[in-house]
CSV table of C-alpha atoms in Angstrom, one decimal:
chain,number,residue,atom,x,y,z
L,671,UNK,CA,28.8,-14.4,-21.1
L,672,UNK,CA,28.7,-12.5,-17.8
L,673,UNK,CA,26.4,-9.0,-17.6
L,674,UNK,CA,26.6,-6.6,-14.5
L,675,UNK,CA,23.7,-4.5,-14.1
L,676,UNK,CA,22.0,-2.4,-11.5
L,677,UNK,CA,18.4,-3.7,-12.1
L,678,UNK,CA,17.7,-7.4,-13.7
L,679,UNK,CA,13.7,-7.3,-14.1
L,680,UNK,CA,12.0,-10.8,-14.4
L,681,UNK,CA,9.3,-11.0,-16.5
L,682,UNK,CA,8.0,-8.2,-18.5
L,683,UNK,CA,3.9,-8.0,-17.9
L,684,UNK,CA,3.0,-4.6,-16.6
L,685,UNK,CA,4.6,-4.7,-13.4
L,686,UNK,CA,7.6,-5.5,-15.4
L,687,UNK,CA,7.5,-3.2,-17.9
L,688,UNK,CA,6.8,-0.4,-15.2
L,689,UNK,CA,9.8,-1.2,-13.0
L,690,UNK,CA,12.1,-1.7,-15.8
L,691,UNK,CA,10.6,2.1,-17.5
L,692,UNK,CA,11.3,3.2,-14.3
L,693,UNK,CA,14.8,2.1,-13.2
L,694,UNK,CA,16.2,2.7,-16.5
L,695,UNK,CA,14.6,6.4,-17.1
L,696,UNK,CA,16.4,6.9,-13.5
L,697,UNK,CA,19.4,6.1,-15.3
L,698,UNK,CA,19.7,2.6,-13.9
L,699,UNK,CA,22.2,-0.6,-16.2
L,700,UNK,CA,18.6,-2.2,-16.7
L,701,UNK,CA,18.2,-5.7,-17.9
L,702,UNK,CA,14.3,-7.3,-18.2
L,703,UNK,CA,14.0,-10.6,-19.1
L,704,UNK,CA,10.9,-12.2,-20.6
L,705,UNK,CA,10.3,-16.2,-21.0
L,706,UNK,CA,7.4,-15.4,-23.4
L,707,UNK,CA,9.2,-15.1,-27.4
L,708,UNK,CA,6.1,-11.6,-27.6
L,709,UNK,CA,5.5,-10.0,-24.6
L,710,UNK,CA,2.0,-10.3,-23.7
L,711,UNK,CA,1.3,-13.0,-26.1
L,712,UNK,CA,-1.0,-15.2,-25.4
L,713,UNK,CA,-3.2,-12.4,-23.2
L,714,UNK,CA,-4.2,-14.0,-20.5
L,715,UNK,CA,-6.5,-11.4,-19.0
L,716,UNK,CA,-10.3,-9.8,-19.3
L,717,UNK,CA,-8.2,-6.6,-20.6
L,718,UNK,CA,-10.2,-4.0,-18.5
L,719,UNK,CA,-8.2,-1.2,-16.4
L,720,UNK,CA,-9.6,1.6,-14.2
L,721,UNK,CA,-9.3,5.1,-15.3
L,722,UNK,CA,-6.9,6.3,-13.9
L,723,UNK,CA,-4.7,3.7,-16.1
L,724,UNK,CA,-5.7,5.7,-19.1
L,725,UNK,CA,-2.2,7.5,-19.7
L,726,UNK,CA,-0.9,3.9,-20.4
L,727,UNK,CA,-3.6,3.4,-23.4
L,728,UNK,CA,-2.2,6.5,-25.4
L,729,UNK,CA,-0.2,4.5,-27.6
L,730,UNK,CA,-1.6,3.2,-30.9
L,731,UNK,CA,-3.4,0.0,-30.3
L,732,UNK,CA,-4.2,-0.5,-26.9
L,733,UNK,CA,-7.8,1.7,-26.2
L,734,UNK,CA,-9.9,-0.9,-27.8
L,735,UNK,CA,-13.4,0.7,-25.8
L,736,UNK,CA,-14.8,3.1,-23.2
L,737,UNK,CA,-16.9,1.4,-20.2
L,738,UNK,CA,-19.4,3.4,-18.1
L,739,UNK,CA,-20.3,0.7,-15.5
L,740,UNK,CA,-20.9,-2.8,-14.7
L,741,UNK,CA,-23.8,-4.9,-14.5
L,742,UNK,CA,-24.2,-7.5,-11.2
L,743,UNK,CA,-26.2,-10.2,-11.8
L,744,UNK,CA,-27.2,-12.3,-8.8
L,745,UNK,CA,-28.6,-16.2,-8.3
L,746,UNK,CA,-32.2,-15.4,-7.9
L,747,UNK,CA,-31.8,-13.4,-11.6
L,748,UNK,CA,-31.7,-9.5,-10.1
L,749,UNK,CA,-28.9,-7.5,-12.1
L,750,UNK,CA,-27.6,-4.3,-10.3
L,751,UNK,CA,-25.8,-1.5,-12.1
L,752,UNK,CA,-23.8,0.1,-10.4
L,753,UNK,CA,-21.1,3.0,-11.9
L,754,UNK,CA,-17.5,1.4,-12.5
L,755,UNK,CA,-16.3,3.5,-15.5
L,756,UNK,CA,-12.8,2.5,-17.2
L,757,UNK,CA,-11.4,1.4,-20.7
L,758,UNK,CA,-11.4,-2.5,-22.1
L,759,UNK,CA,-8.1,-2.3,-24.1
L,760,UNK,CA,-5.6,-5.1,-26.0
L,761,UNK,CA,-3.6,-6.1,-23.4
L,762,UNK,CA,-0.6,-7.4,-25.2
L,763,UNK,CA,-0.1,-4.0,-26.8
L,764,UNK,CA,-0.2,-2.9,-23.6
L,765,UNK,CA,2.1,-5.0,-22.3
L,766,UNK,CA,4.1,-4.1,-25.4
L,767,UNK,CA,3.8,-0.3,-25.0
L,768,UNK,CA,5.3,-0.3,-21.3
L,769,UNK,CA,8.3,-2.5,-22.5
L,770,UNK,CA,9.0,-0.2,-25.7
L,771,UNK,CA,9.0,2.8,-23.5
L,772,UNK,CA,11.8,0.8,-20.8
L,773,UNK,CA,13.8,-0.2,-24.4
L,774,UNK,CA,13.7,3.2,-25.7
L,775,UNK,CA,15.2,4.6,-22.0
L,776,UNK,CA,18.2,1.9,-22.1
L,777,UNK,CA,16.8,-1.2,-20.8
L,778,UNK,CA,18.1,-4.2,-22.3
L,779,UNK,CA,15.2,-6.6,-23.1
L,780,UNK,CA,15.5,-10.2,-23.6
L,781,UNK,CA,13.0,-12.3,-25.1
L,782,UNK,CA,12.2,-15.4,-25.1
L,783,UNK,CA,14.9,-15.9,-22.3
L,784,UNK,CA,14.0,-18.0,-19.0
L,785,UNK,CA,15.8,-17.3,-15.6
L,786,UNK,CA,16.9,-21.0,-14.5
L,787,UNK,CA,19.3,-20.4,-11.5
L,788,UNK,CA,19.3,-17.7,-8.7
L,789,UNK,CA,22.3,-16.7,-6.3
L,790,UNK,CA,20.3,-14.7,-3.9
L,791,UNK,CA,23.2,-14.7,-1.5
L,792,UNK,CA,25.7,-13.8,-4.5
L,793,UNK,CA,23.6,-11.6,-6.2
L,794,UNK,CA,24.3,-13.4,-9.2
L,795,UNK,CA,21.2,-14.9,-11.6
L,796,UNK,CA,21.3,-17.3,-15.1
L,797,UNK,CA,18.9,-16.5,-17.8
L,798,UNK,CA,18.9,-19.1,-20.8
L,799,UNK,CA,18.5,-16.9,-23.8
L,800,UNK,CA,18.4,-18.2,-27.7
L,801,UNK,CA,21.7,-17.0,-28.0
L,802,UNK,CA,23.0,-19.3,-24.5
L,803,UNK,CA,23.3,-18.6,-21.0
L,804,UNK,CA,24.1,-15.2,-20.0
L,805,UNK,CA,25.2,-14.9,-16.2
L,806,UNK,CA,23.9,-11.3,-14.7
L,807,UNK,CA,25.9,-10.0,-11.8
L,808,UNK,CA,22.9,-7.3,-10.1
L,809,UNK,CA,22.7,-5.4,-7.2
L,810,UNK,CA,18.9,-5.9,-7.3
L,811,UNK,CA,16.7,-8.1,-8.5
L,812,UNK,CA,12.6,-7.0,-9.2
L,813,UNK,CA,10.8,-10.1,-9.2
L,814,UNK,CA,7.8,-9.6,-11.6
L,815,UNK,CA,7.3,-13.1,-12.8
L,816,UNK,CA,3.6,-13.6,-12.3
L,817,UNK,CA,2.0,-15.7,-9.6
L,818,UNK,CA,4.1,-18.8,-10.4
L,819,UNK,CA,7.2,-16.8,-9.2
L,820,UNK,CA,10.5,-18.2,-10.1
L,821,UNK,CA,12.2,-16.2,-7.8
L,822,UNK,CA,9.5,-17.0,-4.9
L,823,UNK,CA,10.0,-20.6,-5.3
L,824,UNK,CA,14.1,-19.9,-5.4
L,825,UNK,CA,13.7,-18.1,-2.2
L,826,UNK,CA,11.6,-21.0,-0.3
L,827,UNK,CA,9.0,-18.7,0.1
L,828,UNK,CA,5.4,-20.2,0.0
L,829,UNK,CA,3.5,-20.9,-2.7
L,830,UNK,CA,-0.2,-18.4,-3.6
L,831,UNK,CA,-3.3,-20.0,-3.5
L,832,UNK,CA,-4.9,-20.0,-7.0
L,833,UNK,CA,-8.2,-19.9,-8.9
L,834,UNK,CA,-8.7,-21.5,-11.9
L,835,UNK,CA,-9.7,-18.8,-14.9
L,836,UNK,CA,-11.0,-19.7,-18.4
L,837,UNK,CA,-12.0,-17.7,-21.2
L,838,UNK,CA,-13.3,-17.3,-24.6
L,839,UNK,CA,-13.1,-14.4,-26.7
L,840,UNK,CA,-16.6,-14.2,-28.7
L,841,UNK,CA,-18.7,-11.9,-31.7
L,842,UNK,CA,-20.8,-9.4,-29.8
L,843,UNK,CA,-23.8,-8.9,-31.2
L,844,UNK,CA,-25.0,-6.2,-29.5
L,845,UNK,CA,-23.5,-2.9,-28.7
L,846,UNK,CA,-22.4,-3.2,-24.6
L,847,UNK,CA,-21.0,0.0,-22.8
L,848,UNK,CA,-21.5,-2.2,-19.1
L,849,UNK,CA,-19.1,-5.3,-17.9
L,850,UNK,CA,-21.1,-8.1,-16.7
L,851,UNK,CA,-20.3,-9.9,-14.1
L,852,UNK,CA,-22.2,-13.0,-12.9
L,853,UNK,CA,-22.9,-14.5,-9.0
L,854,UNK,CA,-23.8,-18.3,-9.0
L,855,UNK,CA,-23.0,-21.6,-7.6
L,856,UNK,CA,-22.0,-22.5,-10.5
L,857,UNK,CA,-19.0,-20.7,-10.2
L,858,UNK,CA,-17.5,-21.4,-6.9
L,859,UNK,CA,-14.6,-19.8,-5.7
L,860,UNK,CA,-15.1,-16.8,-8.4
L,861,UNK,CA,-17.9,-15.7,-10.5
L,862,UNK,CA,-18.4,-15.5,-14.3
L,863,UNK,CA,-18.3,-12.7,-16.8
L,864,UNK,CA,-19.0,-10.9,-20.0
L,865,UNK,CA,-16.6,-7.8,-21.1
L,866,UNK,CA,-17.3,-6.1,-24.5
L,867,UNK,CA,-14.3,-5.1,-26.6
L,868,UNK,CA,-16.1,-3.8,-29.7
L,869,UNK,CA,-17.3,-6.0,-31.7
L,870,UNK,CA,-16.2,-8.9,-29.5
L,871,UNK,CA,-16.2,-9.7,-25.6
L,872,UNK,CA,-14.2,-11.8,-23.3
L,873,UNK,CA,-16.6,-14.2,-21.8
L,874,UNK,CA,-14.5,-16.1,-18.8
L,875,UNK,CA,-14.8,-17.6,-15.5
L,876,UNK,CA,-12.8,-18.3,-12.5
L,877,UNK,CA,-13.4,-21.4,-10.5
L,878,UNK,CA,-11.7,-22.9,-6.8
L,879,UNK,CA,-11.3,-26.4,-8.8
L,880,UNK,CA,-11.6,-27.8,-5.5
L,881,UNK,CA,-15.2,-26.8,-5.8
L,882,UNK,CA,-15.9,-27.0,-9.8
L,883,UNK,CA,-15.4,-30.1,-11.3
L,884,UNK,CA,-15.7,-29.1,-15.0
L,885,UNK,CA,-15.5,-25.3,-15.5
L,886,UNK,CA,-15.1,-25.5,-19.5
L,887,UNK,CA,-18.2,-27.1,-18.9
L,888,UNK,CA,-19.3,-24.3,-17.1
L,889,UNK,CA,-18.6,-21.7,-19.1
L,890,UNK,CA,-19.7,-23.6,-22.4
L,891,UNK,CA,-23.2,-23.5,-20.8
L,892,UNK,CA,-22.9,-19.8,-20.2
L,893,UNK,CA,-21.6,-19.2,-23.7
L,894,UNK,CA,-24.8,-21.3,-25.2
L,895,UNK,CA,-27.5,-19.4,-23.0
L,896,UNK,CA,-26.3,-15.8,-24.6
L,897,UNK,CA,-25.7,-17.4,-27.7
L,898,UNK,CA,-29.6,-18.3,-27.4
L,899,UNK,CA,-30.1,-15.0,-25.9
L,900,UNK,CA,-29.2,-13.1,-29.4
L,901,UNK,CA,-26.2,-11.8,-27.1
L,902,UNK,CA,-23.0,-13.4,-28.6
L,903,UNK,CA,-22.1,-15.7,-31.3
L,904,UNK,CA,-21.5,-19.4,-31.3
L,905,UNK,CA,-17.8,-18.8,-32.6
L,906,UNK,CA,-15.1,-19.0,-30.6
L,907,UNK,CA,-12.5,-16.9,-31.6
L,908,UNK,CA,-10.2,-17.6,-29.0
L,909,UNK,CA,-9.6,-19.2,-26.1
L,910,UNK,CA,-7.0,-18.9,-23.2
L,911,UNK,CA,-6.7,-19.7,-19.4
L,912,UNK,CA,-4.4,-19.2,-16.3
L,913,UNK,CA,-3.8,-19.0,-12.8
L,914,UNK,CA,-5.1,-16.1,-10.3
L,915,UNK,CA,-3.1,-15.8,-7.4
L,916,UNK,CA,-5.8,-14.8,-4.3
L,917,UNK,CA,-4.1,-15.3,-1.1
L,918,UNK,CA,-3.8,-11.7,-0.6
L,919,UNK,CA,-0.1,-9.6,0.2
L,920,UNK,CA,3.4,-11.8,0.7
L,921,UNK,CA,4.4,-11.1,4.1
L,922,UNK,CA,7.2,-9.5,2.7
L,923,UNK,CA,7.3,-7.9,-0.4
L,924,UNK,CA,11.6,-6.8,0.0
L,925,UNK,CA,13.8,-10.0,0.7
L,926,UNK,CA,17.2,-8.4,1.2
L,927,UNK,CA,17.9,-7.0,-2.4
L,928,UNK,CA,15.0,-8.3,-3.7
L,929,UNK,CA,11.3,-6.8,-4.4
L,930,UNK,CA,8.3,-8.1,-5.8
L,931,UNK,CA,6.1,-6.4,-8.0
L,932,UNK,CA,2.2,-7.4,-8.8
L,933,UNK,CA,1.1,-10.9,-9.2
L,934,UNK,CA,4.3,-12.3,-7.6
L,935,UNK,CA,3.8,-9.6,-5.1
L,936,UNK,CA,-0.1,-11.0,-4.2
L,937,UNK,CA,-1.1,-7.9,-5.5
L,938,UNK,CA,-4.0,-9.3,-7.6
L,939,UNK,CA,-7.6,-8.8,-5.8
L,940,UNK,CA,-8.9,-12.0,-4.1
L,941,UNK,CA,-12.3,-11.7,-5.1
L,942,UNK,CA,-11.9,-9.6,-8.8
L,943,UNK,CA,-9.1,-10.7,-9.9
L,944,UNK,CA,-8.0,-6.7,-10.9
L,945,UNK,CA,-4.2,-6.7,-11.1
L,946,UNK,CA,-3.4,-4.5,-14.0
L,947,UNK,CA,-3.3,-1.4,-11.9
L,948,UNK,CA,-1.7,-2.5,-8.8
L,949,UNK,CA,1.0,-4.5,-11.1
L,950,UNK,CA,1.7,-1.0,-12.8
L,951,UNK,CA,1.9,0.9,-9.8
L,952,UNK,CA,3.7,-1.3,-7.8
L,953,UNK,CA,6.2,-1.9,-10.6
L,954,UNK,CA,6.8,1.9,-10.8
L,955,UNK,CA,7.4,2.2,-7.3
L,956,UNK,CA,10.2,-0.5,-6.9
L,957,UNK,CA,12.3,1.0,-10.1
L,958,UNK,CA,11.9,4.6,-8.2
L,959,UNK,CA,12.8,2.3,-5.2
L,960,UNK,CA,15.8,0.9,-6.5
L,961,UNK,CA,16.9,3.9,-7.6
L,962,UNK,CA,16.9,5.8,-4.8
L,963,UNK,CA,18.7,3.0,-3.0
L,964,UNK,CA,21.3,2.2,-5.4
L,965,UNK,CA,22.1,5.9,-6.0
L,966,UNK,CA,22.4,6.5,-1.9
L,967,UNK,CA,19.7,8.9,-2.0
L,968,UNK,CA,17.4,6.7,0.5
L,969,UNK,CA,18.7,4.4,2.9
L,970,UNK,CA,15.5,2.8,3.9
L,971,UNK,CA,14.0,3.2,0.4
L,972,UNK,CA,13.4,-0.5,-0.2
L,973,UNK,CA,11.3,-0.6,3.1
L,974,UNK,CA,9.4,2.1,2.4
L,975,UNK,CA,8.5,0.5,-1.2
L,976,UNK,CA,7.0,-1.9,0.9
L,977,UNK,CA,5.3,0.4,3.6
L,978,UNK,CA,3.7,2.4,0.8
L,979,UNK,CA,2.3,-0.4,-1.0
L,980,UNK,CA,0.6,-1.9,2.3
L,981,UNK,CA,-0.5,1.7,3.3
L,982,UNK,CA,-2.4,1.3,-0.4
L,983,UNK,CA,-3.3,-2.0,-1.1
L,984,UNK,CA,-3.5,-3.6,2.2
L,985,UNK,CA,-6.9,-2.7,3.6
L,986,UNK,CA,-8.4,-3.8,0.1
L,987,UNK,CA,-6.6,-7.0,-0.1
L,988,UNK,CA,-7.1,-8.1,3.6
L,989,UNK,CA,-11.0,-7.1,3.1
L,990,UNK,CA,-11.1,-9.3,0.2
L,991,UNK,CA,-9.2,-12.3,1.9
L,992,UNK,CA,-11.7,-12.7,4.3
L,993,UNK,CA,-14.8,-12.2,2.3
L,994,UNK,CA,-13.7,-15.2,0.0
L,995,UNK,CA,-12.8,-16.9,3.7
L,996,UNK,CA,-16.8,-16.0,4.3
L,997,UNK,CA,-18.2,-17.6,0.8
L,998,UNK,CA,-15.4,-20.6,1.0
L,999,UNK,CA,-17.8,-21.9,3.9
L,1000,UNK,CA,-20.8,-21.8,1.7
L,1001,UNK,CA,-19.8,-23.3,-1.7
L,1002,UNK,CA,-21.6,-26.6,-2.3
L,1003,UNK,CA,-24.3,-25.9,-0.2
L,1004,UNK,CA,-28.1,-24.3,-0.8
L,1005,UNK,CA,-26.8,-21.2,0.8
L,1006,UNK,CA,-24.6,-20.7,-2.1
L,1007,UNK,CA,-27.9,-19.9,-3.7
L,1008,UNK,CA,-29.1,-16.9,-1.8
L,1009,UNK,CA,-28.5,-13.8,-3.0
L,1010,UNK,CA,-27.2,-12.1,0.4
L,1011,UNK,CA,-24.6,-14.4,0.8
L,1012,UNK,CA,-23.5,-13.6,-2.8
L,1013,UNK,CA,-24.0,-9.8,-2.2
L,1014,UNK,CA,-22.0,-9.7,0.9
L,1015,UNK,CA,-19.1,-11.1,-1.1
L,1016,UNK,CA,-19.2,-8.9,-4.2
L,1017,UNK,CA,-17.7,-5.4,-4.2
L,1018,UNK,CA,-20.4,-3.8,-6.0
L,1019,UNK,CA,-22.9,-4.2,-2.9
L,1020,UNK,CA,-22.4,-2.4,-0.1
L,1021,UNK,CA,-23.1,-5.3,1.9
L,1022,UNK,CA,-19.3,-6.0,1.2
L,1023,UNK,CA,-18.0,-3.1,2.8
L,1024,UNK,CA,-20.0,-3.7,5.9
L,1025,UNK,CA,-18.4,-5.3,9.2
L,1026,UNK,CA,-20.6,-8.2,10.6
């Protein structure tokens, strides 16, 4: 079977969901493919979003609890609170939520479909659905297929640098309004952390596995020591895992009729991890892109897509790049241990902010 649309959207996490929503409420053909058979499903996130994401936890299910600020703790065992208010929510009804809204506008959305072949010259794509293959004629494509990137890899365009993140979800038991977040050698390349969702929390790490030789190790340790604490309970409820793209912005986010959208964009924060926001709000901005570019209402509108997500995100990302280019130097060594070395490579110290 052979589909022409004006948008074909690859993947449907919340960059997805956003650039689909926003392409199709523009009046866009929309199509958003989705190799996952439930969007969302498994979560592989800690599920916390800044506040000014809240409009996108209105719908029934998602706002699972407030959070008034995080707790730092650092190698010599000082903890630092510092304000960092936002909402912990279920981030496959999330997910969901974006991708109903797109549906409900006139996307098409296919599920458990898996793009295996892209013409990027022809403009021409095949997605293997349960029903077959169905051949998509676009005129442009949003890449939004995670840090993995399908369409990055079809394009020959080089491959993220990655972190290593695993995470249990937990029984809290004790009420937590704070995120904890902790700064170790023991957690090379990332840190560790604990983020209460009511009466659970997602306890996780991220590791450089170049550095870390057992992380589930790792964090099992962690898990025991709260457990011990009275913290947490020894069940584990869940458990999931996955890839953190940290190499910072693609040098180019527009490849001819082609844009990229959150974590196949690099959009994800080098040293947090964060990419639920800048997913969202990039994936907005290339449907409103493509809009105005297919509907000759802005020549240059793809290039400004990607001049107004540098003029945002750039500074933040670039910053972050070469902080975790600072601590890389540091990992297996004693000076992994002090806590100025880890301060000056956490954003919750102000050490972090400061040139040398």
């Amino acid at each position: 079977m052979r589909v022409e649309v004006d948008v074909l959207v690859v993947g449907l996490g919340p960059a997805g969901g956003a650039a689909a929503l926003a392409a199709a409420q523009a009046g866009l053909r929309v199509a958003a493919v989705e190799c996952r058979k439930e969007i969302g499903v498994p979560v592989q996130c800690a599920e916390f979003i800044p506040l000014p994401l809240a409009r996108y936890a209105v719908p029934e299910g998602v706002l699972q609890q407030r959070i008034l600020g995080m707790t730092s703790h650092l190698p010599s065992g000082w903890a630092e609170k510092s304000d960092a208010p936002g909402l912990m929510i279920d981030r496959a009804a999330f997910d969901q939520a974006l991708a109903q809204q797109a549906g409900q506008n006139g996307a098409r959305l296919y599920l458990n479909s898996r793009l295996t072949s892209l013409d990027s010259a022809g403009s021409s794509a095949i997605v293997l659905t349960p029903q077959g293959e169905i051949y998509f004629d676009y005129r442009l494509l949003i890449a939004a297929d995670g840090p993995h990137s399908f369409v990055a890899r079809s394009l020959g365009l080089p491959q993220q640098e990655m972190v290593y993140a695993l995470q249990y979800s937990v029984p809290l038991l004790e009420f937590a309004e704070n995120t904890e977040i902790w700064l170790s050698p023991d957690y090379p390349g990332g840190y560790a952390w604990l983020f209460p969702k009511g009466g659970v929390a997602n306890l996780g790490l991220g590791v450089d596995k170049r550095f870390a030789a057992d992380p589930k190790a790792v964090l099992d340790a962690l898990h025991c020591k709260l457990v011990v604490e009275g913290r947490v309970g020894a069940d584990i409820l869940h458990r999931t895992g996955g890839a953190i793209p940290v190499s910072g912005l693609r040098q180019n986010l527009v490849e001819g009729n082609i844009l990229f959208v959150g974590d196949a964009a690099g959009l994800t924060h080098p040293i947090t991890g964060a990419g639920i926001a800048s997913a969202v709000v990039s994936g907005e901005l290339a449907g409103q892109a493509a809009a105005a570019w297919l509907m000759g209402c802005e020549d240059n509108a793809l290039m400004n897509y990607d001049n107004i997500i540098r003029d945002q995100f750039s500074a933040s990302l670039k910053r972050a790049v070469v902080r975790r280019a600072e601590l890389g130097k540091y990992w297996g060594t004693p000076v992994a241990s002090e806590d100025k070395v880890q301060r000056r490579g956490w954003v919750a110290f102000q050490e972090y902010y400061e040139e040398p």
